XYZ file of C-alpha atoms in Angstrom:
732
model
C 0.000 0.000 0.000
C 1.263 3.434 -0.867
C 1.756 5.460 2.294
C 2.264 8.870 0.676
C 0.184 11.761 1.949
C -3.116 12.367 0.184
C -3.542 15.707 -1.585
C -5.140 18.549 0.341
C -8.929 18.536 0.268
C -10.583 21.030 -2.026
C -12.198 23.638 0.183
C -15.566 24.156 -1.479
C -17.278 23.726 1.887
C -16.137 23.911 5.479
C -16.716 20.634 7.272
C -18.016 20.902 10.829
C -16.278 18.562 13.287
C -18.339 15.580 14.417
C -20.280 15.997 17.644
C -19.016 14.027 20.666
C -22.038 11.732 20.518
C -21.286 10.990 16.870
C -17.702 10.137 17.766
C -18.849 7.767 20.522
C -21.303 6.044 18.221
C -18.720 5.693 15.468
C -16.129 4.271 17.861
C -18.620 1.696 19.133
C -19.562 0.727 15.587
C -15.925 0.523 14.512
C -15.379 -1.833 17.416
C -18.508 -3.742 16.406
C -17.187 -4.225 12.866
C -13.872 -5.418 14.309
C -15.679 -7.859 16.604
C -17.707 -9.209 13.692
C -14.530 -9.936 11.736
C -12.909 -11.534 14.804
C -15.943 -13.695 15.555
C -16.280 -14.816 11.932
C -12.634 -15.853 11.893
C -12.779 -17.668 15.225
C -15.927 -19.530 14.181
C -15.073 -20.050 10.527
C -16.256 -23.660 10.596
C -19.737 -22.163 10.910
C -19.463 -18.679 9.443
C -17.528 -19.658 6.316
C -20.169 -22.133 5.176
C -21.186 -19.346 2.802
C -18.642 -16.927 1.364
C -18.297 -13.495 2.928
C -15.995 -10.488 3.179
C -15.633 -7.939 5.978
C -14.701 -4.275 6.236
C -11.448 -4.731 8.210
C -9.267 -1.800 7.249
C -12.126 0.082 5.570
C -14.189 0.883 8.672
C -13.256 4.583 8.913
C -14.325 5.595 5.429
C -17.436 3.431 5.527
C -18.650 4.873 8.819
C -17.768 8.401 7.691
C -19.906 7.867 4.601
C -22.783 6.443 6.625
C -22.764 9.544 8.862
C -23.776 11.667 5.868
C -26.803 9.597 4.890
C -30.454 10.069 5.781
C -33.771 8.361 5.007
C -34.130 10.382 1.802
C -30.939 8.908 0.340
C -30.079 5.814 -1.700
C -27.061 3.585 -1.211
C -25.355 0.995 -3.394
C -22.868 -0.708 -1.053
C -20.340 -3.236 -2.194
C -19.579 -6.622 -0.683
C -17.017 -5.323 1.857
C -19.332 -2.665 3.325
C -20.620 -4.292 6.521
C -19.325 -1.353 8.597
C -21.319 1.024 6.403
C -24.433 -1.057 7.017
C -23.851 -0.799 10.759
C -23.424 2.937 10.291
C -26.825 3.433 8.703
C -28.463 1.621 11.615
C -28.579 -2.092 10.833
C -27.872 -4.481 13.691
C -25.174 -7.165 13.843
C -27.945 -9.733 14.228
C -29.469 -8.685 10.906
C -26.120 -8.947 9.146
C -25.531 -12.392 10.655
C -28.914 -13.605 9.449
C -27.677 -12.958 5.918
C -24.256 -14.418 6.706
C -25.916 -17.711 7.650
C -28.618 -17.511 4.930
C -31.435 -17.543 7.469
C -35.143 -17.128 6.819
C -35.411 -13.736 8.487
C -32.451 -12.212 6.662
C -34.055 -8.783 6.048
C -32.349 -8.318 2.697
C -32.981 -11.537 0.811
C -34.517 -14.176 3.059
C -31.405 -16.330 2.754
C -31.032 -16.021 -1.000
C -27.820 -14.090 -1.446
C -24.440 -13.411 0.126
C -23.396 -11.527 3.225
C -23.275 -7.754 2.795
C -25.420 -7.895 -0.350
C -28.301 -5.839 1.053
C -31.671 -4.836 -0.340
C -33.581 -2.592 2.014
C -36.748 -0.541 1.859
C -37.429 0.416 5.480
C -38.860 3.581 7.005
C -36.215 5.801 8.573
C -33.306 4.232 6.655
C -31.617 5.056 3.373
C -33.024 2.886 0.602
C -30.729 0.150 -0.682
C -31.965 -1.180 -4.035
C -30.934 -4.689 -4.984
C -27.679 -5.042 -6.868
C -25.491 -7.915 -7.960
C -22.139 -8.830 -6.458
C -20.863 -5.274 -6.936
C -17.673 -5.658 -8.937
C -18.466 -2.645 -11.085
C -21.942 -3.624 -12.280
C -23.567 -1.574 -9.501
C -22.369 1.712 -10.983
C -25.010 1.780 -13.729
C -28.100 0.993 -11.604
C -26.879 3.412 -8.917
C -26.459 6.114 -11.558
C -29.925 5.205 -12.794
C -31.245 5.961 -9.298
C -29.629 9.399 -9.460
C -30.975 9.889 -12.975
C -34.453 8.973 -11.754
C -34.208 11.415 -8.851
C -33.171 14.231 -11.159
C -35.996 13.405 -13.565
C -38.644 13.316 -10.837
C -37.339 16.583 -9.399
C -37.587 18.165 -12.847
C -41.234 17.126 -13.065
C -42.195 18.258 -9.564
C -42.838 14.687 -8.464
C -40.646 14.659 -5.359
C -41.852 14.559 -1.754
C -41.353 17.642 0.380
C -41.136 16.480 4.014
C -40.274 13.411 6.033
C -43.804 13.192 7.394
C -45.330 12.826 3.960
C -45.018 10.614 0.936
C -46.066 12.119 -2.344
C -47.432 9.772 -4.984
C -48.463 11.421 -8.243
C -48.753 14.678 -6.292
C -51.190 13.130 -3.762
C -50.219 12.762 -0.076
C -50.101 9.207 1.236
C -49.809 8.349 4.938
C -46.516 6.483 5.589
C -47.062 2.989 6.944
C -50.649 2.851 5.690
C -51.898 -0.114 3.711
C -52.022 2.116 0.633
C -48.405 3.174 1.080
C -47.227 -0.397 1.662
C -49.008 -1.589 -1.474
C -47.430 1.199 -3.502
C -44.008 0.206 -2.190
C -44.665 -3.439 -3.018
C -45.697 -2.588 -6.552
C -42.664 -0.354 -7.127
C -44.933 2.597 -7.798
C -43.781 6.197 -7.667
C -42.394 6.636 -4.181
C -39.977 9.344 -3.106
C -39.546 10.211 0.549
C -37.590 13.365 1.147
C -36.441 15.500 4.051
C -35.436 19.130 3.747
C -32.089 17.880 2.443
C -32.165 16.919 -1.198
C -31.588 13.207 -1.783
C -28.317 11.838 -3.016
C -27.044 8.465 -4.138
C -23.916 6.860 -2.710
C -22.324 4.239 -4.948
C -19.567 2.351 -3.140
C -17.009 0.530 -5.247
C -13.570 -1.038 -4.982
C -10.749 0.448 -7.017
C -10.232 -2.817 -8.913
C -13.768 -2.567 -10.298
C -13.114 0.905 -11.688
C -11.514 -0.687 -14.755
C -14.876 -2.154 -15.820
C -16.225 -0.540 -18.990
C -19.678 -0.197 -17.428
C -18.244 2.121 -14.779
C -17.135 4.489 -17.538
C -20.652 4.425 -19.011
C -22.038 5.390 -15.599
C -19.541 8.228 -15.099
C -20.238 9.531 -18.601
C -23.977 9.798 -17.945
C -23.504 11.242 -14.450
C -21.405 14.058 -15.896
C -23.512 14.529 -19.010
C -26.680 14.990 -16.947
C -25.014 16.337 -13.746
C -26.601 13.718 -11.524
C -26.735 13.764 -7.697
C -24.373 10.887 -6.946
C -21.187 10.199 -4.983
C -18.923 7.438 -6.281
C -16.992 6.301 -3.221
C -13.921 4.380 -4.389
C -12.307 2.393 -1.581
C -8.768 1.669 -2.755
C -6.804 -1.003 -0.884
C -4.580 -1.644 -3.931
C -5.718 -5.249 -4.247
C -8.158 -7.050 -6.515
C -8.219 -10.629 -5.290
C -4.574 -11.585 -5.560
C -3.764 -9.039 -8.281
C -2.139 -5.825 -7.126
C -3.017 -2.328 -8.243
C 0.077 -2.013 -10.406
C -0.955 -5.185 -12.269
C -4.526 -4.034 -12.883
C -4.429 -0.376 -13.794
C -2.406 2.388 -15.350
C -3.732 4.995 -12.910
C -5.816 5.137 -9.750
C -9.452 6.182 -9.662
C -8.683 9.791 -8.762
C -6.422 10.149 -11.799
C -8.889 8.292 -14.014
C -11.744 10.575 -12.987
C -9.842 13.621 -14.256
C -10.864 12.575 -17.769
C -14.553 13.229 -17.011
C -15.127 16.975 -17.230
C -17.643 18.067 -14.633
C -16.893 15.212 -12.211
C -15.801 16.797 -8.933
C -12.951 14.863 -7.269
C -11.832 14.410 -3.677
C -8.987 12.283 -2.358
C -8.022 11.540 1.236
C -6.848 8.943 3.725
C -9.728 6.503 4.124
C -8.166 4.968 7.221
C -8.394 8.273 9.114
C -11.947 8.744 10.391
C -11.709 12.476 11.010
C -10.278 13.159 7.548
C -12.847 10.814 6.014
C -15.716 12.467 7.863
C -14.634 15.907 6.660
C -14.170 14.669 3.114
C -17.478 12.831 2.925
C -19.277 15.831 4.399
C -17.781 17.977 1.652
C -18.835 15.467 -0.967
C -22.389 15.228 0.378
C -22.736 19.018 0.668
C -21.517 19.438 -2.895
C -24.024 16.938 -4.267
C -26.949 18.227 -2.229
C -26.287 21.894 -3.026
C -24.793 21.743 -6.508
C -26.663 18.635 -7.723
C -23.676 17.282 -9.600
C -21.558 14.130 -9.286
C -18.518 13.624 -7.049
C -15.880 10.895 -7.077
C -14.175 10.241 -3.753
C -10.930 8.276 -3.791
C -10.139 6.923 -0.324
C -7.041 4.832 0.318
C -7.565 2.025 2.839
C -5.562 -0.908 4.144
C -6.903 -4.421 3.524
C -6.582 -6.145 6.901
C -8.936 -9.092 6.447
C -9.138 -11.796 3.845
C -10.279 -10.936 0.355
C -13.177 -13.236 1.219
C -13.575 -16.189 3.526
C -12.740 -18.377 0.549
C -9.552 -16.516 -0.503
C -7.442 -16.200 2.607
C -4.818 -13.503 3.140
C -2.060 -15.881 4.279
C -2.024 -17.535 0.870
C -0.526 -14.560 -0.944
C -0.106 -11.369 1.126
C 3.343 -11.921 2.741
C 4.973 -8.755 4.115
C 2.275 -6.592 2.546
C -0.137 -7.454 5.363
C 2.261 -6.117 7.984
C 2.657 -2.883 6.009
C -1.117 -2.459 5.777
C -1.500 -3.137 9.529
C 0.387 0.087 10.257
C -2.597 1.974 8.835
C -5.270 0.124 10.860
C -8.055 2.710 11.337
C -9.141 1.395 14.742
C -6.015 2.200 16.834
C -5.633 5.447 14.901
C -9.168 6.524 15.780
C -8.693 5.376 19.367
C -5.656 7.628 19.696
C -7.475 10.559 18.069
C -10.307 10.240 20.601
C -7.862 10.237 23.495
C -6.319 13.408 22.100
C -9.798 14.929 21.857
C -10.344 14.331 25.578
C -12.189 11.008 25.690
C -11.220 8.819 28.648
C -9.629 5.412 28.134
C -12.189 3.854 30.494
C -15.046 5.173 28.364
C -13.532 3.765 25.183
C -12.950 0.407 26.845
C -16.579 0.388 27.958
C -17.746 1.050 24.402
C -15.516 -1.757 23.161
C -16.928 -4.147 25.784
C -20.489 -3.224 24.766
C -19.655 -3.905 21.128
C -18.222 -7.324 21.945
C -21.185 -8.266 24.128
C -23.655 -7.246 21.416
C -21.846 -9.247 18.732
C -21.564 -12.354 20.918
C -25.236 -12.222 21.899
C -26.393 -11.566 18.343
C -24.302 -14.479 17.093
C -26.076 -16.884 19.430
C -29.452 -15.518 18.351
C -28.542 -15.875 14.686
C -27.388 -19.458 15.180
C -30.779 -20.312 16.636
C -32.757 -18.481 13.950
C -34.816 -20.635 11.571
C -33.720 -21.512 8.049
C -35.912 -20.668 5.060
C -38.820 -22.971 4.327
C -37.784 -24.958 1.215
C -41.358 -24.662 -0.015
C -40.754 -20.934 -0.607
C -37.805 -21.471 -2.968
C -39.716 -20.292 -6.045
C -41.400 -17.242 -4.483
C -40.817 -13.824 -6.068
C -39.554 -14.766 -9.510
C -41.908 -11.999 -10.611
C -44.057 -9.430 -8.882
C -47.781 -9.985 -9.538
C -48.822 -8.573 -12.942
C -50.894 -5.414 -13.096
C -52.912 -6.576 -16.130
C -54.562 -9.994 -16.034
C -57.458 -9.576 -18.483
C -57.949 -7.981 -21.879
C -59.632 -4.608 -21.402
C -60.684 -1.672 -23.551
C -61.865 -1.471 -27.154
C -59.824 -3.512 -29.641
C -61.841 -2.456 -32.695
C -63.612 0.831 -31.922
C -66.289 1.867 -34.379
C -65.073 4.181 -37.092
C -61.393 3.769 -36.252
C -58.865 3.699 -39.069
C -56.368 0.952 -39.664
C -52.896 1.607 -38.277
C -49.445 0.395 -39.116
C -47.596 -1.461 -36.379
C -45.021 1.309 -36.096
C -47.782 3.872 -35.579
C -49.570 1.678 -33.042
C -46.313 1.500 -31.070
C -45.817 5.256 -31.309
C -49.384 5.963 -30.199
C -49.113 3.509 -27.295
C -46.022 5.263 -25.962
C -47.620 8.662 -26.559
C -50.646 7.583 -24.510
C -48.386 6.346 -21.692
C -46.353 9.565 -21.556
C -49.505 11.658 -21.530
C -51.152 9.624 -18.763
C -48.221 8.796 -16.471
C -45.941 11.694 -15.482
C -43.418 9.257 -13.999
C -42.848 7.711 -17.460
C -39.848 8.662 -19.575
C -38.377 7.307 -22.805
C -34.732 7.181 -23.831
C -32.263 5.397 -26.089
C -30.125 6.017 -29.138
C -31.747 8.486 -31.547
C -35.235 8.357 -29.996
C -35.092 12.023 -28.987
C -34.576 15.222 -30.925
C -35.746 15.611 -34.495
C -35.360 12.012 -35.678
C -37.533 10.175 -33.178
C -35.978 6.777 -33.821
C -34.382 5.327 -36.931
C -37.742 3.698 -37.718
C -39.696 6.836 -36.703
C -41.163 4.798 -33.845
C -40.760 7.787 -31.497
C -41.490 10.560 -33.972
C -42.154 13.993 -32.414
C -42.362 12.640 -28.852
C -39.366 14.705 -27.710
C -40.928 17.873 -29.082
C -44.214 17.040 -27.425
C -42.931 16.050 -23.969
C -39.560 17.786 -23.735
C -35.974 16.665 -23.581
C -36.185 15.703 -19.899
C -38.708 12.974 -20.726
C -37.677 11.809 -24.195
C -33.974 11.984 -24.898
C -31.040 10.506 -26.743
C -28.317 8.546 -25.000
C -24.736 7.815 -26.005
C -23.985 4.448 -27.595
C -24.245 2.735 -24.220
C -26.542 -0.271 -24.323
C -25.462 -1.352 -20.837
C -26.519 2.012 -19.395
C -29.743 2.128 -21.406
C -30.870 -1.191 -19.930
C -29.186 -1.210 -16.511
C -30.246 2.316 -15.545
C -33.880 1.202 -15.603
C -33.244 -0.823 -12.420
C -32.271 2.376 -10.630
C -35.113 4.338 -12.194
C -37.579 1.743 -10.965
C -36.222 1.868 -7.416
C -37.170 5.552 -7.098
C -40.455 5.253 -8.965
C -39.476 6.655 -12.356
C -40.810 4.262 -14.990
C -38.498 3.959 -17.946
C -39.266 2.935 -21.498
C -35.974 2.426 -23.310
C -34.908 1.304 -26.750
C -31.987 -0.726 -28.010
C -31.763 0.357 -31.624
C -31.352 -3.104 -33.159
C -31.571 -6.558 -31.592
C -28.063 -7.208 -32.918
C -26.773 -4.465 -30.589
C -28.247 -5.771 -27.347
C -25.240 -7.875 -26.353
C -23.406 -5.171 -24.330
C -26.588 -4.872 -22.240
C -26.796 -8.565 -21.373
C -24.700 -8.243 -18.212
C -27.089 -5.664 -16.777
C -30.180 -7.512 -17.979
C -29.043 -10.781 -16.403
C -27.233 -9.675 -13.251
C -29.236 -6.624 -12.228
C -32.735 -6.615 -13.728
C -33.637 -10.291 -13.902
C -32.488 -11.235 -10.388
C -33.671 -8.170 -8.467
C -37.161 -9.290 -7.480
C -36.081 -12.822 -6.554
C -32.906 -11.968 -4.641
C -34.487 -9.045 -2.778
C -37.273 -11.384 -1.644
C -39.799 -9.304 -3.546
C -38.678 -5.887 -2.264
C -37.337 -4.579 -5.570
C -39.072 -5.777 -8.708
C -37.750 -3.799 -11.655
C -40.384 -2.058 -13.745
C -38.668 -1.704 -17.108
C -39.937 -1.744 -20.684
C -37.148 -2.451 -23.172
C -38.090 -2.000 -26.824
C -35.977 -3.930 -29.321
C -36.532 -3.776 -33.121
C -35.777 -7.271 -34.406
C -35.762 -9.496 -37.464
C -34.866 -9.473 -41.134
C -36.621 -7.172 -43.577
C -34.785 -7.521 -46.873
C -31.151 -6.499 -47.176
C -30.608 -5.355 -43.610
C -27.457 -7.415 -43.408
C -25.664 -9.190 -40.579
C -25.948 -6.465 -37.927
C -29.490 -5.249 -38.546
C -31.421 -8.467 -39.156
C -30.767 -10.858 -36.297
C -33.153 -12.694 -34.001
C -32.291 -13.031 -30.318
C -35.344 -14.457 -28.564
C -33.814 -17.825 -27.669
C -30.959 -16.110 -25.860
C -33.377 -13.871 -23.971
C -35.540 -16.845 -23.027
C -32.675 -18.478 -21.151
C -32.794 -15.523 -18.724
C -35.182 -16.212 -15.894
C -36.899 -13.230 -14.297
C -37.660 -11.255 -17.460
C -40.704 -11.299 -19.709
C -40.444 -11.433 -23.503
C -43.228 -10.151 -25.760
C -43.399 -10.467 -29.563
C -46.503 -8.990 -31.268
C -47.441 -9.740 -34.871
C -49.967 -6.976 -35.595
C -50.829 -3.392 -34.733
C -53.679 -4.133 -32.329
C -51.564 -6.503 -30.266
C -48.656 -4.074 -30.403
C -50.736 -1.352 -28.797
C -52.353 -3.577 -26.189
C -49.178 -5.427 -25.252
C -47.116 -2.222 -25.086
C -49.386 -0.757 -22.442
C -49.553 -4.012 -20.481
C -45.759 -4.283 -20.636
C -45.394 -0.750 -19.307
C -47.820 -1.429 -16.446
C -46.174 -4.721 -15.538
C -43.935 -4.313 -12.448
C -41.284 -6.592 -13.959
C -38.653 -6.248 -16.713
C -40.288 -6.732 -20.113
C -38.460 -6.953 -23.437
C -40.739 -5.973 -26.317
C -39.479 -7.483 -29.581
C -40.821 -5.458 -32.532
C -40.321 -6.933 -35.990
C -38.963 -4.331 -38.384
C -40.434 -6.157 -41.365
C -43.913 -5.743 -39.869
C -43.620 -2.062 -38.901
C -44.954 -0.744 -42.239
C -46.510 -3.887 -43.797
C -44.300 -3.370 -46.849
C -42.988 -6.944 -46.936
C -45.263 -9.007 -49.230
C -47.719 -11.075 -47.211
C -47.690 -8.853 -44.127
C -50.778 -6.789 -44.926
C -52.626 -8.276 -41.939
C -50.108 -6.698 -39.567
C -51.990 -3.475 -40.262
C -55.189 -3.529 -38.172
C -57.880 -1.254 -36.849
C -56.216 0.705 -34.082
C -57.544 -0.018 -30.584
C -58.769 2.788 -28.369
C -56.559 4.504 -25.826
C -56.236 2.338 -22.718
C -56.615 -0.981 -24.520
C -54.532 -3.737 -22.911
C -53.683 -7.346 -23.745
C -52.413 -9.370 -20.774
C -48.945 -10.827 -21.074
C -48.832 -14.596 -21.325
C -51.992 -15.057 -23.399
C -51.790 -16.576 -26.878
C -54.388 -15.879 -29.576
C -55.753 -17.904 -32.455
C -54.776 -15.879 -35.520
C -56.557 -18.239 -37.930
C -59.045 -21.006 -37.247
C -59.345 -24.295 -39.097
C -62.599 -25.406 -40.677
C -64.741 -27.261 -38.119
C -65.663 -30.059 -40.507
C -62.083 -30.686 -41.559
C -61.063 -30.608 -37.919
C -63.664 -33.246 -37.108
C -62.388 -35.369 -40.015
C -58.804 -35.214 -38.768
C -57.560 -33.244 -41.783
C -56.028 -30.303 -39.892
C -52.903 -29.155 -38.113
C -51.765 -26.187 -36.035
C -48.857 -23.835 -36.684
C -47.482 -22.469 -33.415
C -45.557 -19.276 -34.092
C -45.139 -15.554 -33.430
C -44.017 -12.351 -35.152
C -43.260 -12.752 -38.858
C -44.068 -16.471 -38.615
C -47.768 -15.654 -38.306
C -47.746 -14.024 -41.741
C -45.641 -16.732 -43.403
C -48.113 -19.284 -42.064
C -51.141 -17.311 -43.263
C -49.750 -17.041 -46.775
C -48.714 -20.694 -46.897
C -52.041 -21.944 -45.544
C -53.923 -20.619 -48.569
C -52.803 -23.774 -50.325
C -54.580 -25.831 -47.632
C -57.950 -24.162 -47.297
C -59.526 -24.736 -43.890
C -56.818 -27.148 -42.756
C -54.483 -24.872 -40.814
C -55.003 -23.225 -37.458
C -52.424 -20.578 -36.540
C -51.688 -19.989 -32.876
C -49.945 -16.651 -32.290
C -48.037 -16.937 -29.015
C -47.726 -13.133 -28.621
C -45.741 -13.574 -25.380
C -42.826 -16.005 -25.236
C -42.310 -15.717 -21.487
C -44.570 -16.283 -19.705
C -45.660 -18.803 -22.324
C -49.332 -19.686 -22.680
C -48.599 -23.394 -22.724
C -52.208 -24.234 -21.909
C -53.208 -22.752 -25.262
C -50.381 -24.667 -26.966
C -51.463 -27.980 -25.459
C -55.117 -27.366 -26.253
C -54.319 -26.575 -29.896
C -52.056 -29.598 -30.328
C -54.653 -31.895 -28.785
C -57.339 -30.441 -31.068
C -55.415 -31.289 -34.212
C -52.880 -33.990 -33.349
C -50.380 -32.421 -35.728
C -48.222 -29.363 -35.035
C -45.559 -27.245 -36.710
C -43.480 -24.876 -34.553
C -42.272 -22.044 -36.770
C -39.565 -19.470 -36.005
C -37.359 -16.971 -37.816
C -34.335 -17.945 -35.726
C -31.752 -20.550 -36.694
C -33.439 -23.734 -35.565
C -30.665 -25.641 -33.811
C -30.960 -25.338 -29.989
C -33.653 -22.683 -30.345
C -36.778 -21.831 -28.347
C -38.764 -23.487 -31.149
C -36.913 -26.781 -30.744
C -37.337 -26.602 -26.992
C -41.065 -26.015 -27.363
C -41.371 -28.890 -29.817
C -39.658 -31.211 -27.352
C -41.989 -30.127 -24.588
C -45.005 -30.776 -26.792
C -43.722 -34.254 -27.647
C -43.485 -35.060 -23.933
C -46.831 -33.669 -22.717
C -48.983 -34.386 -25.786
C -47.417 -37.655 -26.928
C -50.619 -39.708 -26.736
C -52.576 -37.148 -28.781
C -50.011 -36.762 -31.576
C -50.632 -38.262 -35.011
C -47.229 -37.185 -36.309
C -43.916 -35.974 -34.907
C -43.901 -32.303 -33.995
C -42.414 -30.522 -36.993
C -40.116 -27.513 -36.680
C -39.022 -24.933 -39.203
C -36.582 -22.078 -38.790
C -33.650 -20.329 -40.415
C -30.516 -22.129 -41.520
C -27.988 -22.713 -38.762
C -25.592 -19.926 -39.690
C -23.943 -17.226 -37.546
C -25.355 -14.222 -39.415
C -27.782 -13.129 -42.103
C -25.991 -12.215 -45.323
C -26.428 -8.766 -46.848
C -27.346 -9.966 -50.346
C -31.127 -10.414 -50.515
C -30.903 -13.678 -52.448
C -28.626 -15.147 -49.792
C -30.979 -13.835 -47.109
C -33.966 -15.517 -48.763
C -32.074 -18.779 -48.980
C -31.339 -18.707 -45.254
C -34.720 -17.658 -43.840
C -38.099 -19.392 -43.779
C -40.692 -18.103 -46.221
C -44.235 -19.043 -47.226
C -43.024 -21.600 -49.775
C -40.870 -23.386 -47.200
C -43.747 -23.316 -44.717
C -46.116 -24.733 -47.353
C -43.714 -27.605 -48.052
C -43.569 -28.423 -44.333
C -47.377 -28.243 -44.054
C -47.836 -30.584 -47.000
C -45.548 -33.155 -45.404
C -47.172 -32.763 -41.986
C -50.774 -32.983 -43.235
C -49.868 -36.025 -45.328
C -48.171 -37.858 -42.489
């Protein structure tokens, strides 16, 4: 560890010294954190059953940060921040419940690691769920700050700590109405007279992650109210700082114009308190981002599974010279505290930890029957509602139905906002799917982002935590891959791992599919990859009416929803897609997610005679099947899945049992696809009712769609290929 003196603090604000009572509390908590680490080590046969890390060496900066936080604030701790959790008011017993994966673990109910908190509790800073915090937390935390700034700009923030403000209406805290709003992740901002801030805690090793740069870029671009607290102990796991980076976080941050920087000794509580107070004052008063670089010794193990004696050598002794606990003890003596008083505080800390440990050991384990609870929050829309075909309404293109659905949402819900690449400004999306929305609702609500798919998707988790409801767009399905880390690690797991506290309300629009010459990076299909991700919903409409109804239901759903929108159906210009253009439903029309629809019925007489089959498909497949079925009048039912997860498998089974013959049709390469998986499931559950093997048809098993239209046609399904498969199936 480098022992050189930290640069002088920038004197934007004058930090008041901590009150004596604050110093006593901090000393007791620093001792408590030390006792936790000692107890875990002495009882490692029990405590190391599940992996954990402790704050040893980082206690001063963590407690200094916690001293600046109030109930109006949001925190994204990282896995070494147990001292910070003590500082905001959590009890050792509560931390130990998570350590031992107990039922009453207040953060996850035994589902995730020690010091991986999720907390929504009156009187405490809010801690949204996050993953294992090796850089991925920076984007959702910045999304929280972005959501706060948006809600402030719209006048949707609360104004006192006695009152919650939901859509500008006062709600009594603790009431059944307030609790239900919290549960449903509705608009909820509690605020004191101090403006809220976000604290994102991160280790210096994680600063090299590309997603951290995306977060810093957006924080500076939009001047968001966030502190990035970088705790630098100059270690990754066994890799040293000089192996991992060309510069430290303070030097790195200099490249982001508008990012205020502070640097100080994170092992010195008094210096850390002054520095964190400056950082918090700057954010609350200036409403811009700050990066704090605090050097700390690493005195414990990296984790219980990677022990310090395996690789630290003399470095551990060097770090021990900077131990914050004896340094703070000496500072308190110099400030006039008596040794007897400090020893009494230390004894109280030890007694509390020992007693809480025994309580935690005796606490019950989770009921195995609850293992599947909270994959999703309950849906808001369970039945079709509104007018699908209002009298006198004109037909609409799919792209216009999507535009009108979003327009209706923005008009009705002030907490809604829409962002992504090129959706704002004059263009309104490369497919004009957001045309004029920015002009209508302003740049605070509809805006362009940098080319940052990870931020576009991951920020919605933070937005949701504060009650801002984001609609975002990834410009092409082929470009979604940089967002997969956030989609998988942050959005999909949040509801489950927070034990239902933090479902993520997020609508992610993704134009998808081939449309004639789009080429390898504008034509791909990605649904099978998405469908391997548990905890997200995937919707794929085939016509304008369903587009409008599903878009609204997806927005209202309290869970992450990916809306796949086929580019070839947007304007019904591709031959055979005329039926994608439908009468436009009325405002407010909704189609529940997870409900398939019969897009074409078979003739009843031919069904009775056993001359029929069903095509199970979605998106462009519906229109290929319609065109192909003209050669088999009355013999082909088409089941449009509409939602791929949750899948309406009851409708699938019913259709297969009606006909005894089924074709599963997809635009994706067939090998290892969702379509093949569905066909296998049908074979297993409908085996006795089948009169033929379940047929499948998809694209050729190639890595990309070629640019040349003749090569594209050769690769993809089309009505002629579908007709050939139907002829074979019906003749089986």
